[in-house]
C-alpha positions as a Markdown table, in Angstrom:
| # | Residue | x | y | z |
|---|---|---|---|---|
| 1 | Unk | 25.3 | 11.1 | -11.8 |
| 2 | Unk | 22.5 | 10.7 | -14.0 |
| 3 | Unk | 18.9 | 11.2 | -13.1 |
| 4 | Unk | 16.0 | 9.7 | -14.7 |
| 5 | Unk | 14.8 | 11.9 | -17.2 |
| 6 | Unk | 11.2 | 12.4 | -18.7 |
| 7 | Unk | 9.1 | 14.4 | -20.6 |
| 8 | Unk | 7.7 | 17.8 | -19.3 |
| 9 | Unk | 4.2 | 17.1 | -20.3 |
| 10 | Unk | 4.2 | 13.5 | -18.1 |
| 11 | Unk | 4.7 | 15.9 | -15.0 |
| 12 | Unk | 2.4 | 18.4 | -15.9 |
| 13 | Unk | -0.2 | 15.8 | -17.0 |
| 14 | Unk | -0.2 | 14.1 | -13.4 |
| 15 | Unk | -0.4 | 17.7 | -11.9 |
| 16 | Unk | -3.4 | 18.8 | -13.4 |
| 17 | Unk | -5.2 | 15.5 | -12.8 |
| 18 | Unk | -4.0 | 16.1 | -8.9 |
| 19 | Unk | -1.9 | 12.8 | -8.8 |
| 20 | Unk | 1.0 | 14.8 | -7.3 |
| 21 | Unk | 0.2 | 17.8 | -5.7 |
| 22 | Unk | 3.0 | 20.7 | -7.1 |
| 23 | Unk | 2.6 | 22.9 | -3.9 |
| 24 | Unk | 6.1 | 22.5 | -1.3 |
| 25 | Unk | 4.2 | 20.4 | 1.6 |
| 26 | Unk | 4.7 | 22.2 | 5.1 |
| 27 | Unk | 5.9 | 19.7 | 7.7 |
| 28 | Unk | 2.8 | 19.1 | 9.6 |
| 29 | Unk | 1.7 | 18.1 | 6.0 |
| 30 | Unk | 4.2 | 15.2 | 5.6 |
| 31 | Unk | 3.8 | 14.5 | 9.6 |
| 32 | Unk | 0.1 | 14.2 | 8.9 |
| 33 | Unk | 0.5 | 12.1 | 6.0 |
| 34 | Unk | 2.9 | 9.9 | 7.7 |
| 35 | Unk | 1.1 | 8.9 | 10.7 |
| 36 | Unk | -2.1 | 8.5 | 9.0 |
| 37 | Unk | -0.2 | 5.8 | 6.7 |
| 38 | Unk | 1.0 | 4.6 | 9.8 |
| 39 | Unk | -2.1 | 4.1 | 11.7 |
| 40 | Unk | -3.5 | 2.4 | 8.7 |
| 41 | Unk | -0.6 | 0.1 | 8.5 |
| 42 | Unk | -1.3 | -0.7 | 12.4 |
| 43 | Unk | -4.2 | -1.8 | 12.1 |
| 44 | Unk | -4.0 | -4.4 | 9.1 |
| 45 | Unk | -1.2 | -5.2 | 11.3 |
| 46 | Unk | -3.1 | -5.7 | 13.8 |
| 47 | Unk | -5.7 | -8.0 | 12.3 |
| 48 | Unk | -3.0 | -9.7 | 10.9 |
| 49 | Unk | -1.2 | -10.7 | 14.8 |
| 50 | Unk | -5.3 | -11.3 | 16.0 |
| 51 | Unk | -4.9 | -13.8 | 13.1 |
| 52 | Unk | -1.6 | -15.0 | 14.7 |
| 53 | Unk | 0.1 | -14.6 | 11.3 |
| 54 | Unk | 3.5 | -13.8 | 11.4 |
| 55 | Unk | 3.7 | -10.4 | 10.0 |
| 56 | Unk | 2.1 | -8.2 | 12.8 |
| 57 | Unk | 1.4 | -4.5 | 14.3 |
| 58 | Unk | 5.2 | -3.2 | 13.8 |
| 59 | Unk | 5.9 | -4.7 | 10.6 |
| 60 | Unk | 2.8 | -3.7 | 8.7 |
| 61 | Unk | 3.1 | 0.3 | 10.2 |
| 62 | Unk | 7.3 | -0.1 | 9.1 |
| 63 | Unk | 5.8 | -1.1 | 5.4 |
| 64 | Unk | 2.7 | 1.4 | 5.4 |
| 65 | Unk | 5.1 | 4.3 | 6.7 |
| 66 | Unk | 7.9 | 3.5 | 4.4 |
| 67 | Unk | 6.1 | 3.5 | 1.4 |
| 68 | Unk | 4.5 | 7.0 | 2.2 |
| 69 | Unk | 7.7 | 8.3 | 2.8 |
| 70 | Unk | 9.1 | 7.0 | -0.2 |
| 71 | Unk | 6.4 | 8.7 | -2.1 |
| 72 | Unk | 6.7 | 11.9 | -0.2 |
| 73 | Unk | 10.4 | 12.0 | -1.0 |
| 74 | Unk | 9.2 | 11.4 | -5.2 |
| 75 | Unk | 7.0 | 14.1 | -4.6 |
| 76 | Unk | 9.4 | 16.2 | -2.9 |
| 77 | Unk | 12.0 | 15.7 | -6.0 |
| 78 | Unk | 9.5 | 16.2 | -8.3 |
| 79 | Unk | 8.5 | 19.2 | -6.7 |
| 80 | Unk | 12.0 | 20.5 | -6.8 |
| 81 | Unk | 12.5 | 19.3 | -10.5 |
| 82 | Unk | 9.9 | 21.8 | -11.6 |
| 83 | Unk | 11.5 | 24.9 | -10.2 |
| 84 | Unk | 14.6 | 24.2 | -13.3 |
| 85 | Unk | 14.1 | 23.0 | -16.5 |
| 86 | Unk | 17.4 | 21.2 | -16.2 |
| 87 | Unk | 16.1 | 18.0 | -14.4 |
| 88 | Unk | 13.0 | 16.6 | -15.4 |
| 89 | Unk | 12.1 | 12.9 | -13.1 |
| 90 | Unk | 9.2 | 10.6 | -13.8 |
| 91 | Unk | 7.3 | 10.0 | -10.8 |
| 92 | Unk | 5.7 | 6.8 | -11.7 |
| 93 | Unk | 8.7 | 5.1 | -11.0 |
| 94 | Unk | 9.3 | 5.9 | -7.3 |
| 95 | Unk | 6.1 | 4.3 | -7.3 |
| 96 | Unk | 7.2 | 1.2 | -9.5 |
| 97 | Unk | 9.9 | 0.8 | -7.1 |
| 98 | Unk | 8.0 | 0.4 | -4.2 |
| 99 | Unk | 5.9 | -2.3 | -5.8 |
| 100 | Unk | 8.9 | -4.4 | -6.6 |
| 101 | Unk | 10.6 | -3.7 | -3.3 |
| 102 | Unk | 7.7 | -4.8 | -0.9 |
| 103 | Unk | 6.9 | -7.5 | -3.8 |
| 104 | Unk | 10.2 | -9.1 | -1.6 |
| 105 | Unk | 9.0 | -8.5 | 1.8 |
| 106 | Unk | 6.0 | -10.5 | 0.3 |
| 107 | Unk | 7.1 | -13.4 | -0.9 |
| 108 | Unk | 9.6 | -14.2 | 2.2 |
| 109 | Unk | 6.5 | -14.3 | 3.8 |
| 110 | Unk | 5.4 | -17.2 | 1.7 |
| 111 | Unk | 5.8 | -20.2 | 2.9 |
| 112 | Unk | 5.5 | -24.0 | 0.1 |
| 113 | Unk | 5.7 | -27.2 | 1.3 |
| 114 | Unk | 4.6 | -30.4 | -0.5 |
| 115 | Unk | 1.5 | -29.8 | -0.4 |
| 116 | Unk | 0.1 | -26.3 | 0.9 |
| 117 | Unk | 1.1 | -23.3 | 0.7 |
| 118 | Unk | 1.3 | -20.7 | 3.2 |
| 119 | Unk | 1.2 | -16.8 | 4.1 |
| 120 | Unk | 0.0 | -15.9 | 0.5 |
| 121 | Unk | -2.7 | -13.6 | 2.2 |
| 122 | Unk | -0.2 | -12.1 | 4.6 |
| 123 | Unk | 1.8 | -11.2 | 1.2 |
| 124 | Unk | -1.1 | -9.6 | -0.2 |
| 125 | Unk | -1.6 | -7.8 | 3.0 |
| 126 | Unk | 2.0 | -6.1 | 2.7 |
| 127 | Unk | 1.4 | -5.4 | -0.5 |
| 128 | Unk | -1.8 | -3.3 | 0.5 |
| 129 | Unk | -0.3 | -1.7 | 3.1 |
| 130 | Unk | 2.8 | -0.2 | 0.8 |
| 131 | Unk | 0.0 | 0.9 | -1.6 |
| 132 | Unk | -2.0 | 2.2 | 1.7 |
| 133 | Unk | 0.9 | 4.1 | 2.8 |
| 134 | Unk | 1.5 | 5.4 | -0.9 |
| 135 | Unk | -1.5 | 7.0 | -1.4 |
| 136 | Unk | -0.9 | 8.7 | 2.2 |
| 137 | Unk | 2.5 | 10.0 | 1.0 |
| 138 | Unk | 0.7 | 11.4 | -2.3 |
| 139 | Unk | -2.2 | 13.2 | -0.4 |
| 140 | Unk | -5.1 | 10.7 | -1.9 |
| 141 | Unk | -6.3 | 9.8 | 1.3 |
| 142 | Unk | -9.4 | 8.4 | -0.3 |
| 143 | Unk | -8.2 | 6.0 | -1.9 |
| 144 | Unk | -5.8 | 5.3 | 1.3 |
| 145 | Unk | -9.1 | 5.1 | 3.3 |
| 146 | Unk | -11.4 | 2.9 | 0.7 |
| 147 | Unk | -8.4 | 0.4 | 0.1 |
| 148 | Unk | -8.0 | 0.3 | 4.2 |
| 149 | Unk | -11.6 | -0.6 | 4.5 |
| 150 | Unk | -11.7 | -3.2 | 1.8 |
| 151 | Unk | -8.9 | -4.6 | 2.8 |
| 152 | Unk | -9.5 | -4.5 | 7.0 |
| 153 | Unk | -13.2 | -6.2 | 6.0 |
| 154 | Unk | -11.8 | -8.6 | 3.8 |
| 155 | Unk | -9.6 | -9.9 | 6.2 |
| 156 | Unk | -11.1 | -9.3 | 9.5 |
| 157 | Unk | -14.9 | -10.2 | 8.3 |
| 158 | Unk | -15.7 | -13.7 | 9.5 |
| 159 | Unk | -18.5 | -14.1 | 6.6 |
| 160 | Unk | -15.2 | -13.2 | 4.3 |
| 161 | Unk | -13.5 | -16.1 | 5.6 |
| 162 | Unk | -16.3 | -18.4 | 5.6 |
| 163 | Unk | -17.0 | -18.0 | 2.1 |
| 164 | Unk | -12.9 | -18.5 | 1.1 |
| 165 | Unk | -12.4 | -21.6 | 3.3 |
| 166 | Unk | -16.0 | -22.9 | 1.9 |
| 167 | Unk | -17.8 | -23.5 | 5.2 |
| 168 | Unk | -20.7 | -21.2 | 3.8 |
| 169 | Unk | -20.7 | -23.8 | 0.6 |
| 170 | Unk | -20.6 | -26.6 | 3.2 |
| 171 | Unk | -23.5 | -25.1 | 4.9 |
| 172 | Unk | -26.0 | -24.3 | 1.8 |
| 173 | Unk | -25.1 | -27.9 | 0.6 |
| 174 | Unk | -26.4 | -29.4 | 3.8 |
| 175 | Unk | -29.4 | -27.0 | 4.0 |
| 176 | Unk | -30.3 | -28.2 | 0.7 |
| 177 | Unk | -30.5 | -31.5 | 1.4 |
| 178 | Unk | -33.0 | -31.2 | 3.8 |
């Protein structure tokens, strides 16, 4: 079996700039770090069913969870990796591979027809939510929180959606002409 191989300086680069976190992670640790990817998820789930889109509370937490356990289980690996100088794993590409993966949950939520096309924000929204649930599994929690909140306004803010469907253009046009 062979195991992707990399250089000992890519690991120990991320390490000191605290992308991956060398330390073995207790299990309240990875419990914590699960269900905080999880709540996130919810919740972008849930805007996403107040929406009535089709991708909802359970799908969004299953996509935000999984992809922090993914990343927990690189980290984990890469964690044991460094105890033997036999193995040596690049941890970008757990995260690669998590991109690509939910890049398919993404675009079967895509819907074309003639003329419109459909469920491209719900894709981006699964999208967020792996990279949500990433950061969770890698112990950045602020970017897990910042992304959260830019993406929860974005999609929840009714001025947001004004100004994308172009009712606030609408509106300055006809103020204007008074």
């Amino acid at each position: 079996m062979q195991l992707i191989m990399s250089s000992p300086a890519v690991i120990d680069t991320l390490a000191q700039q605290s992308i991956i976190d060398p330390i073995h992670l207790n299990k309240y640790s990875i419990l914590f770090r699960l269900c905080v990817a999880a709540l996130l998820g919810g919740l972008m789930g849930w805007e996403r069913g107040r929406a009535d889109k089709p991708v909802g509370i359970r799908t969004m937490l299953l996509i935000s969870a999984g992809a922090a356990a993914f990343a927990l289980l690189g980290e984990q690996i890469i964690d044991a990796s460094r105890r033997t100088d036999i193995i040596r794993v690049d941890p970008t590409r757990v995260l690669s591979y998590i991109i690509s993966g939910v890049g398919f949950l993404g675009a079967g939520a895509i819907l074309h027809s003639k003329r419109t096309v459909k469920g491209i924000t719900t894709a981006a929204s699964i999208w967020v939510a792996a990279a949500v649930g990433a950061a969770c599994g890698v112990g950045q929690f602020m970017i897990a929180f910042l992304l959260f909140a830019i993406s929860f306004i974005t999609l929840w803010s009714p001025w947001v959606r004004d100004l994308a469907s172009g009712k606030i253009d609408e509106e300055l046009r006809q103020n204007s002409d008074e």
